[in-house]
Tab-separated table of C-alpha atoms and ligand atoms in Angstrom:
chain	number	residue	atom	x	y	z
A	122	UNK	CA	-18.670	6.206	24.535
A	123	UNK	CA	-17.712	9.896	25.109
A	124	UNK	CA	-21.147	11.916	25.203
A	125	UNK	CA	-21.351	15.737	24.473
A	126	UNK	CA	-24.639	17.600	24.665
A	127	UNK	CA	-24.725	21.076	23.477
A	128	UNK	CA	-27.233	23.778	23.880
A	129	UNK	CA	-28.278	23.778	19.967
A	130	UNK	CA	-27.473	22.207	16.885
A	131	UNK	CA	-25.018	24.970	15.481
A	132	UNK	CA	-22.697	24.538	18.526
A	133	UNK	CA	-22.732	20.574	18.193
A	134	UNK	CA	-22.054	20.841	14.554
A	135	UNK	CA	-19.087	23.142	15.464
A	136	UNK	CA	-17.728	20.623	17.729
A	137	UNK	CA	-18.098	17.991	15.351
A	138	UNK	CA	-16.093	20.007	12.721
A	139	UNK	CA	-13.573	21.011	15.606
A	140	UNK	CA	-13.133	16.990	15.718
A	141	UNK	CA	-12.619	16.586	12.101
A	142	UNK	CA	-10.342	19.592	11.980
A	143	UNK	CA	-8.294	17.612	14.647
A	144	UNK	CA	-8.359	14.400	12.482
A	145	UNK	CA	-7.162	16.258	9.561
A	146	UNK	CA	-4.289	18.069	11.360
A	147	UNK	CA	-2.935	14.754	12.499
A	148	UNK	CA	-3.871	12.885	9.155
A	149	UNK	CA	-4.527	15.152	6.337
A	150	UNK	CA	-4.968	12.277	4.159
A	151	UNK	CA	-7.750	10.836	6.116
A	152	UNK	CA	-10.327	8.461	4.598
A	153	UNK	CA	-13.544	9.757	5.968
A	154	UNK	CA	-16.915	7.898	6.003
A	155	UNK	CA	-19.860	10.524	5.180
A	156	UNK	CA	-23.725	10.200	5.854
A	157	UNK	CA	-26.451	11.818	4.603
A	158	UNK	CA	-29.916	13.271	6.091
A	159	UNK	CA	-30.862	16.547	7.768
A	160	UNK	CA	-28.790	16.028	10.765
A	161	UNK	CA	-25.621	16.420	8.450
A	162	UNK	CA	-26.901	19.597	6.782
A	163	UNK	CA	-25.727	22.005	9.432
A	164	UNK	CA	-22.351	19.964	9.801
A	165	UNK	CA	-21.681	20.263	6.141
A	166	UNK	CA	-22.396	23.965	6.276
A	167	UNK	CA	-19.899	24.252	9.170
A	168	UNK	CA	-17.409	22.626	7.009
A	169	UNK	CA	-17.953	24.759	3.978
A	170	UNK	CA	-17.736	27.743	6.344
A	171	UNK	CA	-14.389	26.652	7.607
A	172	UNK	CA	-13.003	25.845	4.156
A	173	UNK	CA	-14.010	29.592	2.863
A	174	UNK	CA	-12.274	30.769	6.083
A	175	UNK	CA	-9.046	28.256	5.311
A	176	UNK	CA	-9.269	26.658	8.662
A	177	UNK	CA	-9.951	23.306	6.995
A	178	UNK	CA	-8.523	21.640	3.595
A	179	UNK	CA	-10.383	18.648	2.125
A	180	UNK	CA	-8.342	18.607	-0.771
A	181	UNK	CA	-6.414	15.401	0.196
A	182	UNK	CA	-9.132	13.505	1.717
A	183	UNK	CA	-10.975	10.319	0.215
A	184	UNK	CA	-14.708	9.778	1.178
A	185	UNK	CA	-16.857	6.981	1.167
A	186	UNK	CA	-20.547	7.310	1.731
A	187	UNK	CA	-22.701	4.896	3.881
A	188	UNK	CA	-25.328	4.152	1.398
A	189	UNK	CA	-27.308	5.087	-1.797
A	190	UNK	CA	-30.717	4.194	-2.740
A	191	UNK	CA	-30.871	1.358	-5.515
A	192	UNK	CA	-32.261	2.364	-8.910
A	193	UNK	CA	-31.541	6.028	-8.893
A	194	UNK	CA	-29.141	7.490	-11.237
A	195	UNK	CA	-26.366	9.688	-9.788
A	196	UNK	CA	-27.752	12.761	-11.341
A	197	UNK	CA	-31.480	12.071	-9.945
A	198	UNK	CA	-31.904	14.880	-7.488
A	199	UNK	CA	-33.190	12.347	-4.697
A	200	UNK	CA	-30.194	10.316	-4.795
A	201	UNK	CA	-27.590	10.708	-1.982
A	202	UNK	CA	-25.044	11.645	-4.793
A	203	UNK	CA	-27.003	14.532	-5.628
A	204	UNK	CA	-27.608	15.349	-1.730
A	205	UNK	CA	-23.513	15.124	-1.241
A	206	UNK	CA	-23.119	17.099	-4.355
A	207	UNK	CA	-25.296	19.925	-3.173
A	208	UNK	CA	-24.206	20.111	0.418
A	209	UNK	CA	-20.752	19.242	0.362
A	210	UNK	CA	-18.614	18.007	-2.732
A	211	UNK	CA	-19.381	20.981	-5.037
A	212	UNK	CA	-19.044	23.776	-2.327
A	213	UNK	CA	-15.939	21.864	-1.116
A	214	UNK	CA	-14.295	21.330	-4.569
A	215	UNK	CA	-14.458	17.457	-3.942
A	216	UNK	CA	-14.176	15.570	-7.295
A	217	UNK	CA	-15.454	12.212	-8.289
A	218	UNK	CA	-12.215	10.619	-8.184
A	219	UNK	CA	-11.913	11.149	-4.426
A	220	UNK	CA	-15.615	10.371	-3.447
A	221	UNK	CA	-17.136	6.963	-3.477
A	222	UNK	CA	-20.419	5.362	-3.171
A	223	UNK	CA	-21.722	1.926	-2.952
A	224	UNK	CA	-24.443	2.419	-5.665
A	225	UNK	CA	-24.201	1.723	-8.765
A	226	UNK	CA	-20.738	0.311	-9.006
A	227	UNK	CA	-21.251	-2.335	-6.370
A	228	UNK	CA	-24.778	-3.523	-6.909
A	229	UNK	CA	-23.603	-6.748	-8.212
A	230	UNK	CA	-20.630	-7.270	-5.834
A	231	UNK	CA	-21.589	-5.545	-2.589
A	232	UNK	CA	-18.328	-6.774	-0.776
A	233	UNK	CA	-16.453	-5.032	-3.517
A	234	UNK	CA	-17.111	-1.595	-1.599
A	235	UNK	CA	-15.734	-2.982	1.645
A	236	UNK	CA	-12.460	-4.054	-0.321
A	237	UNK	CA	-12.176	-0.561	-1.848
A	238	UNK	CA	-12.289	0.915	1.737
A	239	UNK	CA	-9.527	-1.315	2.590
A	240	UNK	CA	-7.449	-0.603	-0.371
A	241	UNK	CA	-7.636	3.008	0.653
A	242	UNK	CA	-6.395	1.997	4.178
A	243	UNK	CA	-9.905	1.785	5.880
A	244	UNK	CA	-12.067	4.532	7.176
A	245	UNK	CA	-10.316	6.676	9.661
A	246	UNK	CA	-13.436	8.936	10.735
A	247	UNK	CA	-16.892	8.074	10.209
A	248	UNK	CA	-19.552	10.592	10.474
A	249	UNK	CA	-23.051	9.095	11.391
A	250	UNK	CA	-26.671	10.051	12.026
A	251	UNK	CA	-29.480	7.784	13.383
A	252	UNK	CA	-32.796	6.526	12.259
A	253	UNK	CA	-35.792	6.798	14.694
A	254	UNK	CA	-35.856	2.881	14.615
A	255	UNK	CA	-32.011	2.850	15.612
A	256	UNK	CA	-30.770	2.334	12.109
A	257	UNK	CA	-27.390	3.302	11.071
A	258	UNK	CA	-26.477	3.788	7.315
A	259	UNK	CA	-29.503	1.949	6.204
A	260	UNK	CA	-28.916	-1.007	8.458
A	261	UNK	CA	-32.324	-1.831	9.608
A	262	UNK	CA	-33.275	-3.616	12.808
A	263	UNK	CA	-32.468	-7.248	12.645
A	264	UNK	CA	-29.108	-6.572	10.526
A	265	UNK	CA	-26.643	-9.104	11.240
A	266	UNK	CA	-23.915	-7.485	13.555
A	267	UNK	CA	-21.092	-9.096	11.170
A	268	UNK	CA	-22.562	-7.582	7.997
A	269	UNK	CA	-20.556	-6.172	5.380
A	270	UNK	CA	-21.690	-3.806	2.535
A	271	UNK	CA	-25.164	-5.378	1.299
A	272	UNK	CA	-28.576	-4.714	-0.433
A	273	UNK	CA	-31.265	-3.964	2.102
A	274	UNK	CA	-35.027	-3.523	1.808
A	275	UNK	CA	-36.089	-0.444	3.630
A	276	UNK	CA	-38.812	-0.677	6.175
A	277	UNK	CA	-42.012	1.191	5.551
A	278	UNK	CA	-41.139	3.453	8.621
A	279	UNK	CA	-37.841	4.260	6.934
A	280	UNK	CA	-39.376	5.051	3.510
A	281	UNK	CA	-42.060	7.350	5.483
A	282	UNK	CA	-39.261	9.054	7.606
A	283	UNK	CA	-37.605	10.008	4.319
A	284	UNK	CA	-40.343	10.995	2.211
A	285	UNK	CA	-39.980	14.647	2.745
A	286	UNK	CA	-36.872	14.199	0.327
A	287	UNK	CA	-39.494	12.762	-2.341
A	288	UNK	CA	-42.083	15.256	-2.367
A	289	UNK	CA	-44.033	14.119	0.516
A	290	UNK	CA	-44.987	10.654	-1.087
A	291	UNK	CA	-43.467	7.741	0.543
A	292	UNK	CA	-44.353	5.242	-2.334
A	293	UNK	CA	-41.676	7.507	-4.189
A	294	UNK	CA	-38.885	6.378	-1.853
A	295	UNK	CA	-37.051	3.444	-3.399
A	296	UNK	CA	-37.662	0.061	-1.814
A	297	UNK	CA	-34.154	-0.820	-1.594
A	298	UNK	CA	-30.703	0.573	-0.877
A	299	UNK	CA	-27.058	-0.518	-0.742
A	300	UNK	CA	-25.479	0.242	2.632
A	301	UNK	CA	-22.188	-0.322	4.451
A	302	UNK	CA	-22.957	-3.152	6.966
A	303	UNK	CA	-22.557	-2.944	10.685
A	304	UNK	CA	-19.204	-4.596	10.525
A	305	UNK	CA	-17.855	-2.247	7.684
A	306	UNK	CA	-18.804	0.834	10.185
A	307	UNK	CA	-17.464	-0.693	13.227
A	308	UNK	CA	-13.971	-1.041	11.455
A	309	UNK	CA	-13.644	2.622	11.161
A	310	UNK	CA	-11.154	3.986	13.597
A	311	UNK	CA	-13.001	6.823	15.001
A	312	UNK	CA	-16.861	7.066	14.820
A	313	UNK	CA	-18.785	10.383	15.632
A	314	UNK	CA	-22.536	9.917	15.624
A	315	UNK	CA	-24.696	13.207	15.596
A	316	UNK	CA	-28.400	13.251	16.603
A	317	UNK	CA	-30.425	16.392	16.670
A	318	UNK	CA	-33.892	17.186	17.731
A	319	UNK	CA	-36.625	15.693	20.368
A	320	UNK	CA	-37.576	12.965	18.068
A	321	UNK	CA	-34.201	11.211	18.431
A	322	UNK	CA	-33.789	11.331	22.139
A	323	UNK	CA	-35.659	7.774	23.059
A	324	UNK	CA	-33.387	5.976	20.304
A	325	UNK	CA	-30.300	7.872	21.443
A	326	UNK	CA	-30.835	6.764	24.863
A	327	UNK	CA	-31.573	2.997	24.031
A	328	UNK	CA	-28.276	3.416	21.698
A	329	UNK	CA	-26.236	4.222	24.793
A	330	UNK	CA	-27.797	2.459	27.483
A	331	UNK	CA	-30.088	-0.364	26.079
A	332	UNK	CA	-29.148	-4.018	25.352
A	333	UNK	CA	-26.836	-4.505	22.398
A	334	UNK	CA	-28.885	-6.429	20.117
A	335	UNK	CA	-29.600	-6.443	16.361
A	336	UNK	CA	-32.992	-5.014	16.967
A	337	UNK	CA	-31.505	-1.556	17.632
A	338	UNK	CA	-28.570	-1.625	15.314
A	339	UNK	CA	-26.756	1.584	16.631
A	340	UNK	CA	-26.340	-0.425	20.255
A	341	UNK	CA	-23.446	-2.040	18.448
A	342	UNK	CA	-21.663	1.176	18.797
A	343	UNK	CA	-21.277	0.525	22.646
A	344	UNK	CA	-18.500	-2.136	21.561
A	345	UNK	CA	-16.397	0.306	19.604
A	346	UNK	CA	-13.474	1.717	21.054
A	347	UNK	CA	-13.758	5.294	20.104
A	348	UNK	CA	-17.159	6.644	19.495
A	349	UNK	CA	-18.419	10.314	20.008
A	350	UNK	CA	-21.936	10.964	20.563
A	351	UNK	CA	-22.511	14.841	19.902
A	352	UNK	CA	-26.179	16.006	20.215
A	353	UNK	CA	-28.102	19.029	20.961
A	354	UNK	CA	-29.977	19.274	24.148
A	355	UNK	CA	-33.211	17.931	22.819
A	356	UNK	CA	-31.949	14.752	21.457
A	357	UNK	CA	-29.712	14.285	24.692
A	358	UNK	CA	-32.544	14.920	27.158
A	359	UNK	CA	-32.741	11.239	28.211
A	360	UNK	CA	-29.130	10.860	28.473
A	361	UNK	CA	-27.662	11.395	31.913
A	362	UNK	CA	-26.726	13.364	33.655
A	363	UNK	CA	-29.571	15.726	32.794
A	364	UNK	CA	-28.966	17.982	35.414
A	365	UNK	CA	-25.985	19.955	33.858
A	366	UNK	CA	-28.269	21.216	31.192
A	367	UNK	CA	-28.527	24.788	32.783
A	368	UNK	CA	-26.373	26.551	30.367
A	369	UNK	CA	-26.678	26.318	26.578
A	370	UNK	CA	-23.306	27.885	26.419
A	371	UNK	CA	-21.465	24.874	28.079
A	372	UNK	CA	-21.744	21.375	26.834
A	373	UNK	CA	-22.396	18.648	29.242
A	374	UNK	CA	-19.660	16.109	28.748
A	375	UNK	CA	-19.701	12.276	30.104
A	376	UNK	CA	-18.247	9.259	29.131
A	377	UNK	CA	-20.214	5.618	29.470
B	749	LIG	C1	-31.207	8.117	6.611
B	749	LIG	C2	-29.880	7.648	6.187
B	749	LIG	C3	-28.933	7.684	7.638
B	749	LIG	C4	-29.305	8.648	8.346
B	749	LIG	C5	-30.889	8.882	8.913
B	749	LIG	C6	-31.316	9.894	9.710
B	749	LIG	O1	-32.182	6.929	6.295
B	749	LIG	N1	-29.700	6.435	5.557
B	749	LIG	O2	-27.684	7.454	7.204
B	749	LIG	O3	-28.549	8.887	9.552
B	749	LIG	O4	-31.636	8.417	7.841
B	749	LIG	O5	-31.761	10.896	8.811
B	749	LIG	P1	-32.047	12.230	9.228
B	749	LIG	O6	-30.695	12.994	9.957
B	749	LIG	O7	-32.494	12.961	8.339
B	749	LIG	O8	-32.746	12.300	10.671
C-alpha cells in the first residue's frame, strides 16, 4: 500500500485528482469505479474545477458506482444516483449511457453487474471511501472476501452514520442496499482510498496494519498490488511515521 498524508482535505483531493489525471492521460477510455459520501465531495469538486480549466476530460470514460440503496427511485434526492448527478455527472456532462449503478437494474440478478463491468473491460481506477466500521462500498463487517455484487442488510451503525443525508432520522435510511462485493472491488487495477477527518483515524490504521479479516472489510486491500491511501493529517494521525507531520505543505509518503 502506498500511503500519502496531506495537511488538509483540499491538498489530498488535489493529489487524488492528479492520480486520476495521470490515469486518463495514459488511458482516456478508462473505466472508473466511483463512490458516494462526504469524503468524495471535495474530490468531485476538484474534478469539476479541472474540467472547467480543460485539464481533465471525462467525456470518454464509463463509470460504475459502488452501491445504491434498494427501493429508492433514481430521482429520489436521497439516492446515490441523485448524489452523483448533483456532485459529478451533471457538472461534468456525463450522460446515463456512460454511468452505471447496481440498483435498480440488477436487483434480481446482482452478478449481472459484475458481468457488465467485465464486458466493459473491468474497472481501471476505483475510488473508495471507508466507513467507521471498515466497510468499503456497503460491504459490512463479516462480508465474504470472495463476494461479488450482492444485496446487503445495512447495520444500524451504518444507517445512523448516514442519517444526515436523510434529514437526520436514521429510520428513513433504507435497510438494504445493492453493493459491489469485495471480490468485485479487488479486481480493479488501481484502487485509491480516501479518508478525511479524525473520526476515520482508528479504522484507517486497522485497515492498514491490522489483521486481514472479514470483520474489517477494508483490510482486504492489504492484499491488492496497487492501492493508494490518500488522507488528511487527521485521518492519518495513527499511521506511521507520524513524526513527519510538521509541515502541512509537504505530504508524508510511505509504503507498507
Ligand atoms: C457510505 C458509502 C461508502 C462510503 C462510506 C463513508 O456508507 N456506501 O461508499 O465510503 O459510507 O462515507 P463518508 O465519506 O460520508 O464518511
